[in-house]
Every structure is written in structure tokens, then in C-alpha cells.
């Protein structure tokens, strides 16, 4: 009777399934080869003593050698990396696919807007030669690249456009009687555009408006590219030596005992994976904030900051700049004569009259989705991944690695009915009491990723822009630093640096003016005058909304007519 009680007590204290030495290693050989861990000859045909093993040591005979242990360790790390990539693949596809869609939509939108504004410009100023089309095309190319993250500053592109436009305006609008000017005179006029300031404050106004209205779109796209970088980094996690040994013990040490079908207990798996992914799961807080910030930034991309409206608004400062130069034509002519001398006329050249609709070919068919509809769908889908990093370890165990409830499982030493050790929480701090993995501290690479997420969250929320006055990290310089304000003065204060004409004066919001003289009297020119007259009675937000509405009506009438 006493012996039976003793046996019952031993069963209660040690509830493990009796672990016997494997009788042969054929199944281990088969899986070792099929899983491409190594050649079959690496695996012994019969069990042996495992005194030389460092992790999968056992008092009984084993099918493993020291060489196999090294190969199993590499395979365990590769298996987990593959699982990480498989688990994050839907999230990565969602973000990268939408980034590609956004870029394509913006490229198409930029091309279409270039065509519309080119037609608008040419129908208003038909004496301007075709060179103006190339200038507009280059300007819109640069604006498109700015939205997609190019380091080229907006001021550089805008001022280069007006530099090239001035000789054309001077020769064909201010002095239409000239049959042509030499290349020397044209270069002189172009080089003195900024000191002469023929276009008033409108070049600076255009640069400011483009940067201000399209910067949120630029930040939005760059934030998504950072999200892809985060996923790529966590997908290629570099495991510590302690983690790699724990993975080996959990996934392949059972094979050494011939238990090739055994899976780790759920609690055991959670301890190992939470320990190995502790630094990755530290991303959780900033990732949740990232998803929320993307959602809020998306909701702010409307009205003047919607790419469609921001691009359509580009034409107003250009038209006003040309009107300003025409209105001050006599003064500009005197200044040009003083600086560049009288124009050398070239014989036999005539002014090329640009015909309506010939500037950029037929407009492309509108994209199936607008930027607005695409980003709304994307944000809705992204919201489902808000807790992705919080439950990453748990997801790997539940879906792939661990044994089902109620089944016998591997606890790291034996096959048992259940795991009896404490299961720790996620995160670095909780791993101090992890019984399976020693976690020494945060991973430096993950720490850098967290810092990047913090910064991009600040950009999405507008905090970094408000703190510095400009996007220091994402827009690394405009290319013309002397045009930027210094000290505590910014664009909203109405001041700027000196030395480049319009940039040295307080920016004033000029009202659209009716041209003093426009050579062409066609219907489209009359419509533009009507637009200018209507806008004179508006101000502030109403001016922008009214402008865009009238512009769209004009485009429709122009294309249909």
C-alpha cells in the first residue's frame, strides 16, 4: 500500500510522459534532409551519447551531434525569421502597395494639371513662344518630385522657372515689337531677373504656397516609407546568442530525442518568443501612435492641402506675376536697357503664335481613384494593424509554433501534459524574470527605429514643423539658404532675407489684376479677365475656394469648347 502511494505522489510531482531513448534515428535523418538543414550523413544512424552537446544535452542516448546542434541553431533562427516575414507580409503589402498607388496617382495628377495650366496659360498669352511650355513642364516635374520626397528645394525650382520666363515675357509681351533678341541679351535678361524683380512678390508667394500646401502630402508619403523600413527591420531580426539557444532548445532539441512531431507548450513558447522579441515589442507604443498620427494627418489632407486643389492653384501666382511685369513694362524696359543695353534684334525671326490645345497633347484619362479616396481606404485598412507589434510573439505561438491545448507538449526538457513555469508579460522590463531567455537589454537597432517613429509621428502631428519653422529632416535644405528667413522671423511675419528681390520684401497677398494690354482678344482671355474681376471682391479662404471653383469651370468649358 505504501509503495502505491509513493508511485502516485511521484506521478503528481513529475507529470511528464516517460522519456525513453530513441531506438533509431531514421525519422530524424529524413526531416534533417527534407528541411534542408544539412546532409543525411550528418545524422548518426543509431543513437549515441550526447556528452559533447551544449544545449540539447541529455542523460539518455541522442540522435544529435555537436555539428547537428550548430546546424539546428541556424535553422531555428531562420525558421523564426521566415515566420516573422510571413506574419508581416499582409501589412507590408498593404503599405508598399498603397505607396505605389499614391505615387502613380500623384504622377498622373501632376501631368494632367500641367496640361490644363499649359492650355490656360497659352490661351491667355498666345504670343509667348513654345519655350514656355518646357519651363512649365520642368516646374511641374520638380513639384511632382518634391511631393515624392526629392531633396530639391521648392524655391530653387520656382525661381528657376521665373528666371527662364522673364526673357520670354520681356521680348514678347513687354516689347512685342521686337522680332527677336540675341542669345547674349536673353542670357543677360535672365541673369538679372532677381535683382530687377519684374514679377514682384509672386515668385515667393508661389514657392511658399506650393511648399505649404504640398508638404503634408510629402510627409504623409515619407511616413509610409518609414513604416516599410520598420517592417523590414523587424523582419530581419538579429537574435542574441541567448535567444538563438532558446529557439534551438524549443524547436529542435526534441528531435534529438526522436520526438520529431512534438511541439512546444503554449506557455513555454510564449516565454521564449516574448524574450526573443522583447525589443521588437517595445515598438508597440510608437507604432500605435504612428497609426493614429497617419489617420489624423490623412483627415487634414483636404481643401487647400488636397493635392488636386493645391496643384490647380499654381497658375494664379504665375498669371499674376506676368500681369505685374506687363503693368511695369516701361520701367522694366528702362532698367533692362541700363543693365543689358539695347536689345540686338535678329533678322528674319517671327513670333510663334501658340495655338490652343497644342501645348501638351490630349489630356490623359483621369485616374480610376483619386488621392483622397485611396488614402481613406488605406487608413481604414491600416487601423486593423494598430496592435500588430503588441501581440507579435503571441501570434507566432498561437498560429504556428505551439501545441494545441490539451495535447502533450515539449517544455524544454521533456514531453509533458502542461507547462508549469511562470509565463511573463511582453516588453523588456518583464523579461527580468523570464525562466527561458536571458534578455540583457534593448536592441540598439530597435532603439533607432523607435526614435525614427517618434520623429515621424511629430512630423505627422505638425509638432516638428511648428518647433523649427520648416521640415529640417525630410527637406534637407532648399538649395538657396539665403532666401530663407532667419532668427525668429518666418514667412507668416511677412519678412524674408535680402539679396534676391522679391525675397527681400514683406510678402503681400496681391489681388489678381486685369492686364493692361493683352495682344489676343479671344474668348479664353475674356474669361480669364472675368475670373480676375470676380476674385477682386473675395478674400482669405473664400478667395482660394472661389478661385478653384472658377478654374475648374473654365477648364471644363475650355476642353468642351
XYZ file of C-alpha atoms in Angstrom, residues 53-239:
187
model
C 26.227 18.744 -26.740
C 25.929 22.246 -25.247
C 22.179 22.966 -25.473
C 20.416 19.687 -26.275
C 22.266 17.704 -23.638
C 20.507 14.640 -22.277
C 21.187 11.829 -19.806
C 19.760 9.359 -22.301
C 21.046 8.491 -25.761
C 20.548 11.084 -28.523
C 20.349 11.350 -32.309
C 22.254 14.650 -32.310
C 25.907 15.541 -32.690
C 27.684 18.821 -31.964
C 27.700 19.604 -35.696
C 23.950 18.980 -35.898
C 23.383 21.266 -32.914
C 25.116 24.115 -34.751
C 23.030 23.493 -37.885
C 19.817 23.248 -35.876
C 20.624 26.565 -34.230
C 20.965 28.267 -37.622
C 17.761 26.617 -38.835
C 15.827 27.720 -35.736
C 16.776 31.354 -36.278
C 15.912 31.099 -39.977
C 12.543 29.489 -39.182
C 11.545 32.309 -36.856
C 12.694 34.947 -39.347
C 10.575 33.315 -42.045
C 7.596 33.271 -39.685
C 8.094 36.957 -38.913
C 8.143 37.778 -42.626
C 5.084 35.644 -43.293
C 3.190 37.239 -40.391
C 4.004 40.799 -41.505
C 3.557 40.166 -45.229
C -0.053 41.395 -45.334
C 0.862 44.610 -43.501
C 3.895 45.193 -45.694
C 1.871 44.543 -48.855
C -0.827 46.947 -47.670
C 1.640 49.796 -47.111
C 4.007 49.239 -50.060
C 1.103 48.655 -52.458
C -0.594 51.878 -51.389
C 2.648 53.848 -51.609
C 2.958 52.719 -55.229
C -0.704 53.660 -55.857
C -0.249 57.085 -54.252
C 2.862 57.768 -56.321
C 1.134 56.788 -59.556
C -1.929 58.913 -58.734
C 0.259 61.933 -57.989
C 2.296 61.459 -61.178
C -0.862 61.306 -63.280
C -2.364 64.240 -61.422
C 0.770 66.319 -61.984
C 0.776 65.562 -65.721
C -2.921 66.375 -66.073
C -2.600 69.626 -64.136
C 0.414 70.614 -66.205
C -1.666 70.164 -69.364
C -4.579 72.186 -68.013
C -2.426 75.083 -66.817
C -0.372 74.992 -70.005
C -3.568 75.329 -72.050
C -4.801 78.071 -69.739
C -1.520 79.985 -69.968
C -1.197 79.646 -73.739
C -4.781 80.661 -74.444
C -4.246 83.803 -72.356
C -0.785 84.714 -73.702
C -0.629 83.295 -77.205
C 2.344 85.428 -78.195
C 4.519 83.563 -75.698
C 6.678 81.091 -77.711
C 6.736 77.304 -77.097
C 9.751 77.608 -74.791
C 7.285 78.497 -72.034
C 5.769 75.014 -72.321
C 9.119 73.469 -71.487
C 9.515 75.756 -68.473
C 6.093 74.747 -67.154
C 6.850 71.085 -67.757
C 10.115 71.349 -65.813
C 8.382 73.210 -62.974
C 5.663 70.588 -62.615
C 8.211 67.780 -62.823
C 10.057 69.329 -59.888
C 6.823 69.857 -57.952
C 5.931 66.204 -58.501
C 9.358 65.104 -57.319
C 9.009 67.328 -54.242
C 5.803 65.516 -53.274
C 7.562 62.176 -53.733
C 10.433 63.182 -51.442
C 13.091 64.795 -53.652
C 15.729 66.843 -51.836
C 15.417 69.644 -54.421
C 14.021 72.746 -52.709
C 10.811 74.315 -53.967
C 12.368 77.793 -54.107
C 15.077 76.574 -56.467
C 12.541 75.176 -58.917
C 10.162 78.126 -58.765
C 12.877 80.783 -59.122
C 14.491 78.871 -61.982
C 11.100 78.828 -63.739
C 10.706 82.612 -63.416
C 14.345 83.155 -64.455
C 13.592 81.393 -67.734
C 10.182 83.033 -68.137
C 11.400 86.638 -67.859
C 13.193 86.865 -71.253
C 10.091 85.439 -72.962
C 7.754 87.879 -71.207
C 10.092 90.797 -71.870
C 10.568 90.026 -75.550
C 7.002 89.006 -76.470
C 4.705 90.855 -74.050
C 6.507 93.900 -72.670
C 8.215 94.652 -76.015
C 6.097 92.805 -78.590
C 7.554 94.897 -81.436
C 10.898 93.134 -81.131
C 11.278 90.386 -83.693
C 13.822 88.648 -81.519
C 16.800 89.221 -79.283
C 20.198 87.619 -79.401
C 21.154 84.823 -77.051
C 23.572 87.192 -75.303
C 20.814 89.673 -74.484
C 18.439 86.875 -73.470
C 21.010 85.468 -71.039
C 21.659 88.933 -69.613
C 17.935 89.485 -69.061
C 17.580 86.055 -67.477
C 20.529 86.534 -65.128
C 19.197 89.883 -63.877
C 15.670 88.635 -63.207
C 16.120 88.507 -59.443
C 17.798 91.900 -58.943
C 15.253 93.539 -61.275
C 12.351 91.760 -59.551
C 9.986 92.055 -62.555
C 7.393 89.682 -61.086
C 7.051 91.317 -57.691
C 6.304 89.070 -54.726
C 4.533 86.404 -56.798
C 7.510 84.006 -57.244
C 7.987 83.883 -53.480
C 4.228 83.580 -53.000
C 4.144 80.610 -55.388
C 7.092 78.895 -53.671
C 5.543 79.420 -50.227
C 2.120 78.176 -51.309
C 3.491 75.074 -53.049
C 5.627 74.138 -50.066
C 2.895 74.868 -47.529
C 0.090 73.093 -49.394
C 2.032 70.051 -50.648
C 4.309 69.484 -47.640
C 1.617 67.449 -45.777
C 1.341 65.099 -48.782
C 5.131 64.750 -48.869
C 5.289 63.965 -45.130
C 2.394 61.507 -45.471
C 4.224 59.514 -48.171
C 7.561 59.586 -46.365
C 5.887 58.355 -43.185
C 4.616 55.324 -45.092
C 8.096 54.661 -46.457
C 9.400 54.718 -42.888
C 6.735 52.174 -41.928
C 8.121 49.849 -44.615
C 11.595 50.356 -43.134
C 10.261 49.427 -39.683
C 8.739 46.205 -41.017
C 11.896 45.285 -42.956
C 13.988 45.815 -39.829
C 11.804 43.660 -37.604
C 11.516 41.010 -40.327
C 15.302 40.583 -40.293
C 15.744 40.486 -36.548
C 19.273 39.681 -35.404
C 18.802 37.271 -32.498
